């Protein structure tokens, strides 16, 4: 038996040690149905003993496929596994990717996204809710790979998946107005990647970098101004991150206002859960003293006390649709380039009419 004493073991070394052709060894890894189980197992055992393993990148290049899709998003890696909204989206996307026998390469923020995107061995990209001004998108486009953008302004020639955030936010505000609330506050998601949290001036409200935040803020404002309220008098708290503790921080700040809002529009359910904690800490009853509306309709909203009134967006379907569009693009199949997923108001126990004489308008 003759093998290399130094250096990396090659496929040819394995073939030579067994007295078979390199194609036979390749079949053991890539086309096992072409070999008998006994021969394949003998090849695999020999490969392990010699320290040989196939180069996945080289295999992908030979096949014309990398065998994975890249998913870019604007949050930390650990946040993706903790946030229910991201989790449901990834579940839907992952289902389609798995059915296509592909893997997923997650590319979070706070790493060198552009460098990784430029070098990633992937067959296509899903760009999920990254800042509208992110330079990473140009790196993605330069790769000229099949790409789907999600919660992002449409790009000519690329399929896009967006949600009716404006309409959903308008429904949420209209619901409170119809209950008789006129002293309404907003606990908003962050506007920039370096957000610190705090009350947002009108100037600050003009710079959000995420499509969903822009549209939800505009939806709230549209409904309140149509009802005759002065938006400049509506208190808006911007969280530093979409976390329960950040929602609690914003809720506590709102409860310190005088006069205090009778209702809060929360730009996510996670933020609304934080407001719940703030109310418990201050002895404020929901909905008797304060009505709260969330956004997303994650499963936990039906199990809170009281159950949370919120705006439903089809998170799982969003992931499924993004995945199907990407698979169609990879296969060169006809596809619909854009669409808008619907939202709807889900009324539960966290909203009620304000106490008589309490709901004074924002003027």
Coordinates of C-alpha atoms in Angstrom, one line a residue:
X1 CA 0.0 0.0 0.0
X2 CA 1.4 3.4 -1.0
X3 CA 0.1 6.6 0.5
X4 CA 1.5 10.0 1.1
X5 CA 3.7 10.3 4.1
X6 CA 3.1 14.1 4.4
X7 CA 0.4 16.4 3.3
X8 CA -3.3 16.1 2.9
X9 CA -4.7 12.7 1.8
X10 CA -6.4 12.8 -1.6
X11 CA -9.2 10.8 -3.1
X12 CA -6.7 9.2 -5.4
X13 CA -4.7 8.0 -2.3
X14 CA -7.8 6.2 -1.0
X15 CA -8.5 4.7 -4.5
X16 CA -4.9 3.5 -4.8
X17 CA -4.9 1.9 -1.3
X18 CA -8.0 -0.1 -2.2
X19 CA -7.1 -0.9 -5.8
X20 CA -10.3 0.8 -7.1
X21 CA -10.8 3.8 -9.4
X22 CA -11.1 7.4 -8.1
X23 CA -14.6 7.4 -9.5
X24 CA -15.6 4.5 -7.3
X25 CA -14.4 6.3 -4.2
X26 CA -16.2 9.5 -5.3
X27 CA -19.4 7.4 -5.7
X28 CA -19.1 6.3 -2.1
X29 CA -19.5 9.9 -1.0
X30 CA -21.7 11.4 -3.7
X31 CA -23.7 8.5 -5.3
X32 CA -23.9 5.7 -2.8
X33 CA -26.7 4.0 -4.7
X34 CA -24.1 3.1 -7.4
X35 CA -22.2 0.8 -5.0
X36 CA -22.9 -2.3 -2.9
X37 CA -23.3 -1.5 0.8
X38 CA -20.2 -3.7 1.5
X39 CA -18.0 -1.9 -0.9
X40 CA -19.1 1.6 0.2
X41 CA -18.5 0.8 3.8
X42 CA -15.0 -0.5 3.0
X43 CA -14.2 2.7 1.1
X44 CA -15.5 4.9 4.0
X45 CA -13.5 2.9 6.6
X46 CA -10.4 3.3 4.5
X47 CA -11.0 7.0 4.0
X48 CA -11.4 7.5 7.8
X49 CA -8.2 5.5 8.5
X50 CA -6.2 7.6 6.0
X51 CA -7.7 10.9 7.3
X52 CA -9.5 11.7 4.0
X53 CA -12.6 13.8 3.8
X54 CA -14.1 15.4 0.7
X55 CA -13.8 19.2 0.3
X56 CA -17.4 20.4 0.4
X57 CA -16.6 23.6 -1.6
X58 CA -14.9 21.6 -4.3
X59 CA -17.8 19.2 -4.5
X60 CA -20.2 22.1 -4.8
X61 CA -18.2 23.7 -7.6
X62 CA -18.1 20.4 -9.5
X63 CA -21.9 20.1 -9.2
X64 CA -22.5 23.8 -9.9
X65 CA -24.2 24.1 -6.5
X66 CA -22.9 25.0 -3.1
X67 CA -25.7 23.2 -1.2
X68 CA -26.7 26.1 1.0
X69 CA -28.5 29.5 1.1
X70 CA -27.2 32.6 3.0
X71 CA -29.6 34.4 5.3
X72 CA -28.6 38.0 6.2
X73 CA -30.3 39.7 9.1
X74 CA -29.8 42.7 11.4
X75 CA -29.6 41.1 14.8
X76 CA -27.1 39.2 16.9
X77 CA -26.9 35.4 16.4
X78 CA -28.2 34.6 19.8
X79 CA -31.2 37.0 19.4
X80 CA -32.4 35.0 16.4
X81 CA -32.9 31.9 18.5
X82 CA -34.5 33.9 21.4
X83 CA -36.9 36.2 19.5
X84 CA -40.2 34.5 18.6
X85 CA -40.7 36.6 15.5
X86 CA -37.4 35.7 14.0
X87 CA -37.8 32.1 15.1
X88 CA -41.1 31.7 13.3
X89 CA -39.7 33.3 10.1
X90 CA -36.7 31.0 10.2
X91 CA -38.9 28.0 10.8
X92 CA -40.9 28.7 7.6
X93 CA -37.8 29.4 5.6
X94 CA -36.0 26.4 7.1
X95 CA -38.8 24.1 6.1
X96 CA -38.5 25.0 2.4
X97 CA -34.7 24.9 2.5
X98 CA -34.8 21.5 4.1
X99 CA -37.3 20.2 1.6
X100 CA -34.8 21.3 -1.1
X101 CA -32.1 19.3 0.7
X102 CA -30.0 22.5 1.3
X103 CA -28.5 24.0 4.3
X104 CA -28.6 27.6 5.7
X105 CA -25.7 29.9 6.4
X106 CA -26.8 32.5 9.0
X107 CA -25.0 35.9 8.7
X108 CA -25.9 38.1 11.7
X109 CA -24.8 41.6 12.4
X110 CA -21.8 42.5 14.6
X111 CA -19.5 40.4 12.4
X112 CA -18.0 41.4 9.1
X113 CA -21.1 40.8 7.1
X114 CA -19.7 42.2 3.8
X115 CA -16.6 40.0 3.9
X116 CA -18.6 36.9 4.7
X117 CA -21.2 37.6 2.0
X118 CA -18.5 38.2 -0.6
X119 CA -16.9 34.8 0.2
X120 CA -19.9 32.7 1.2
X121 CA -20.3 29.4 -0.7
X122 CA -24.1 29.7 -1.2
X123 CA -26.6 29.3 -4.0
X124 CA -28.5 32.4 -3.1
X125 CA -29.4 34.8 -0.4
X126 CA -32.4 35.8 1.7
X127 CA -32.0 39.4 3.0
X128 CA -34.1 39.7 6.1
X129 CA -35.0 43.0 7.6
X130 CA -31.6 44.7 7.4
X131 CA -31.3 48.5 7.7
X132 CA -32.3 50.2 4.5
X133 CA -29.0 52.0 4.2
X134 CA -26.8 48.9 4.9
X135 CA -23.8 48.7 2.5
X136 CA -24.1 44.9 2.7
X137 CA -26.9 44.9 0.1
X138 CA -24.5 46.1 -2.5
X139 CA -22.1 43.2 -1.7
X140 CA -25.1 40.8 -2.1
X141 CA -26.1 42.3 -5.5
X142 CA -22.5 42.2 -6.7
X143 CA -22.6 38.4 -6.2
X144 CA -25.3 38.1 -8.9
X145 CA -26.9 35.2 -7.1
X146 CA -30.6 34.5 -6.7
X147 CA -31.8 36.8 -3.9
X148 CA -35.0 37.5 -2.1
X149 CA -35.5 40.6 0.1
X150 CA -37.8 40.5 3.1
X151 CA -39.1 43.5 5.1
X152 CA -37.0 45.7 2.8
X153 CA -37.7 48.2 0.1
X154 CA -38.3 46.5 -3.3
X155 CA -35.2 46.3 -5.6
X156 CA -35.9 46.1 -9.3
X157 CA -35.6 42.6 -10.6
X158 CA -35.6 40.9 -7.2
X159 CA -38.5 39.1 -5.6
X160 CA -39.6 40.7 -2.4
X161 CA -41.7 39.7 0.6
X162 CA -43.3 42.4 2.7
X163 CA -46.1 42.8 5.2
X164 CA -48.8 45.4 5.4
X165 CA -47.2 47.1 8.4
X166 CA -48.8 50.4 7.6
X167 CA -52.3 49.0 7.5
X168 CA -51.7 46.9 10.6
X169 CA -50.5 49.8 12.6
X170 CA -53.4 52.0 11.4
X171 CA -55.8 49.3 12.5
X172 CA -54.2 49.2 16.0
X173 CA -54.5 52.9 16.4
X174 CA -58.1 53.0 15.0
X175 CA -59.1 50.3 17.5
X176 CA -58.0 52.5 20.4
X177 CA -59.7 55.6 18.9
X178 CA -63.0 53.7 18.5
X179 CA -62.8 52.7 22.2
X180 CA -62.6 56.4 23.1
X181 CA -58.9 56.8 23.8
X182 CA -57.4 60.2 22.9
X183 CA -54.4 60.2 25.2
X184 CA -52.3 57.6 23.4
X185 CA -48.5 56.9 23.5
X186 CA -46.2 54.8 21.3
X187 CA -43.5 52.5 22.4
X188 CA -41.5 52.1 19.1
X189 CA -38.8 49.7 17.9
X190 CA -35.3 51.1 17.4
X191 CA -34.7 53.5 14.5
X192 CA -30.9 52.9 14.0
X193 CA -28.5 50.2 14.8
X194 CA -26.9 52.4 17.5
X195 CA -30.1 53.3 19.3
X196 CA -29.8 54.2 23.0
X197 CA -33.5 54.3 23.9
X198 CA -35.5 57.3 25.1
X199 CA -38.3 59.7 24.0
X200 CA -38.0 60.3 20.3
X201 CA -38.3 63.9 19.0
X202 CA -40.0 64.5 15.6
X203 CA -36.6 64.9 14.1
X204 CA -35.6 61.5 15.5
X205 CA -38.7 59.9 14.2
X206 CA -37.8 61.0 10.6
X207 CA -34.7 58.7 10.5
X208 CA -35.7 55.1 11.0
X209 CA -33.6 52.7 9.0
X210 CA -35.9 49.7 8.9
X211 CA -38.9 49.5 6.6
X212 CA -41.2 47.9 9.1
X213 CA -40.5 50.6 11.7
X214 CA -41.1 53.4 9.1
X215 CA -44.4 51.9 8.0
X216 CA -45.7 51.1 11.5
X217 CA -44.9 54.6 12.7
X218 CA -46.6 56.1 9.7
X219 CA -49.6 53.9 10.2
X220 CA -50.1 55.1 13.8
X221 CA -49.6 58.7 12.8
X222 CA -52.1 58.5 9.9
X223 CA -54.9 57.2 12.1
X224 CA -54.3 59.6 15.0
X225 CA -54.0 62.7 12.8
X226 CA -57.2 61.6 10.9
X227 CA -58.9 61.7 14.3
X228 CA -57.8 65.2 14.9
X229 CA -54.9 64.5 17.3
X230 CA -51.7 66.5 17.1
X231 CA -48.9 64.0 16.4
X232 CA -46.3 66.4 17.9
X233 CA -48.1 65.9 21.3
X234 CA -48.0 62.1 21.1
X235 CA -45.2 60.7 23.3
X236 CA -43.1 58.2 21.4
X237 CA -40.5 56.1 23.2
X238 CA -37.8 54.4 21.1
X239 CA -36.4 51.2 22.6
X240 CA -32.7 50.4 22.3
X241 CA -33.5 46.8 21.2
X242 CA -36.6 44.6 20.7
X243 CA -36.4 43.1 24.2
X244 CA -38.8 42.7 27.0
X245 CA -36.6 44.6 29.4
X246 CA -36.4 47.5 26.9
X247 CA -40.2 47.5 26.7
X248 CA -40.4 47.7 30.4
X249 CA -38.0 50.7 30.4
X250 CA -40.2 52.5 27.9
X251 CA -43.4 51.5 29.8
X252 CA -42.0 52.9 33.1
X253 CA -41.2 56.2 31.3
X254 CA -44.7 56.4 29.9
X255 CA -46.3 55.8 33.3
X256 CA -44.3 58.7 34.7
X257 CA -45.9 61.2 32.3
X258 CA -48.5 63.7 33.6
X259 CA -51.1 63.3 32.4
X260 CA -50.4 59.6 31.8
X261 CA -51.5 58.0 28.6
X262 CA -54.6 55.9 28.8
X263 CA -53.4 53.6 26.0
X264 CA -50.1 52.5 24.5
X265 CA -49.4 51.3 20.9
X266 CA -46.4 48.9 21.1
X267 CA -44.5 48.2 17.9
X268 CA -43.9 44.5 18.9
X269 CA -45.4 42.0 21.3
X270 CA -42.0 41.7 23.0
X271 CA -42.2 45.4 23.8
X272 CA -45.8 45.0 25.0
X273 CA -44.7 42.3 27.4
X274 CA -42.2 44.7 28.8
X275 CA -45.0 47.3 29.3
X276 CA -47.0 44.6 31.2
X277 CA -44.0 44.2 33.6
X278 CA -43.8 48.0 34.0
X279 CA -47.6 48.1 34.9
X280 CA -47.2 45.3 37.4
X281 CA -44.3 47.2 39.0
X282 CA -46.4 50.3 39.4
X283 CA -49.7 48.7 40.3
X284 CA -51.3 49.8 37.0
X285 CA -54.2 47.6 35.9
X286 CA -54.5 46.4 32.3
X287 CA -56.9 47.3 30.7
X288 CA -58.8 49.2 33.5
X289 CA -56.0 51.8 33.9
X290 CA -54.1 51.3 30.6
X291 CA -54.9 49.7 27.3
X292 CA -52.1 48.0 25.5
X293 CA -51.8 46.9 21.8
X294 CA -48.9 44.8 20.5
X295 CA -47.8 43.9 17.0
X296 CA -46.9 40.4 15.5
X297 CA -49.3 38.0 17.3
X298 CA -46.6 35.6 18.5
X299 CA -48.1 32.5 20.3
X300 CA -47.4 33.9 23.8
X301 CA -49.9 36.8 23.3
X302 CA -52.9 34.5 23.9
X303 CA -51.4 33.3 27.2
X304 CA -50.6 36.6 28.9
X305 CA -52.8 37.9 31.7
X306 CA -54.8 39.5 30.3
X307 CA -54.4 38.1 26.7
X308 CA -52.8 40.8 24.5
X309 CA -54.7 42.6 21.8
X310 CA -52.3 42.7 18.9
X311 CA -51.8 42.9 15.1
X312 CA -51.4 39.5 13.5
X313 CA -48.7 39.2 10.8
X314 CA -48.2 35.8 9.1
X315 CA -44.7 35.1 10.3
X316 CA -44.5 31.4 9.3
X317 CA -46.0 32.1 5.9
X318 CA -43.5 35.0 5.4
X319 CA -40.6 32.5 5.8
X320 CA -42.3 29.9 3.6
X321 CA -42.9 32.4 0.9
X322 CA -39.4 33.8 1.0
X323 CA -38.0 30.2 0.8
X324 CA -40.3 29.3 -2.1
X325 CA -39.4 32.4 -4.1
X326 CA -35.7 31.7 -3.5
X327 CA -36.0 28.1 -4.6
X328 CA -37.8 29.1 -7.7
X329 CA -35.1 31.7 -8.5
X330 CA -32.3 29.1 -8.0
X331 CA -34.1 26.7 -10.3
X332 CA -34.7 29.3 -12.9
X333 CA -38.5 28.9 -12.6
X334 CA -41.0 31.8 -13.2
X335 CA -41.8 33.6 -10.0
X336 CA -43.9 36.6 -8.7
X337 CA -41.5 39.4 -8.0
X338 CA -43.3 41.1 -5.1
X339 CA -46.3 40.9 -2.9
X340 CA -47.8 42.2 0.4
X341 CA -48.9 39.8 3.1
X342 CA -52.0 41.0 5.0
X343 CA -52.2 42.0 8.6
X344 CA -55.3 41.9 10.9
X345 CA -56.3 43.1 14.3
X346 CA -56.8 40.4 17.0
X347 CA -58.8 41.9 19.9
X348 CA -58.2 40.2 23.3
X349 CA -58.4 41.4 26.9
X350 CA -55.7 44.1 27.0
X351 CA -57.9 46.9 25.6
X352 CA -61.0 48.6 26.9
X353 CA -62.7 51.9 27.0
X354 CA -61.0 54.5 29.2
X355 CA -62.6 55.4 32.5
X356 CA -65.2 58.2 32.1
X357 CA -63.6 61.5 31.8
X358 CA -60.0 60.2 31.8
X359 CA -59.2 60.0 28.1
X360 CA -58.3 63.6 27.3
X361 CA -56.9 64.2 23.8
X362 CA -53.3 64.8 22.9
X363 CA -53.3 68.5 21.8

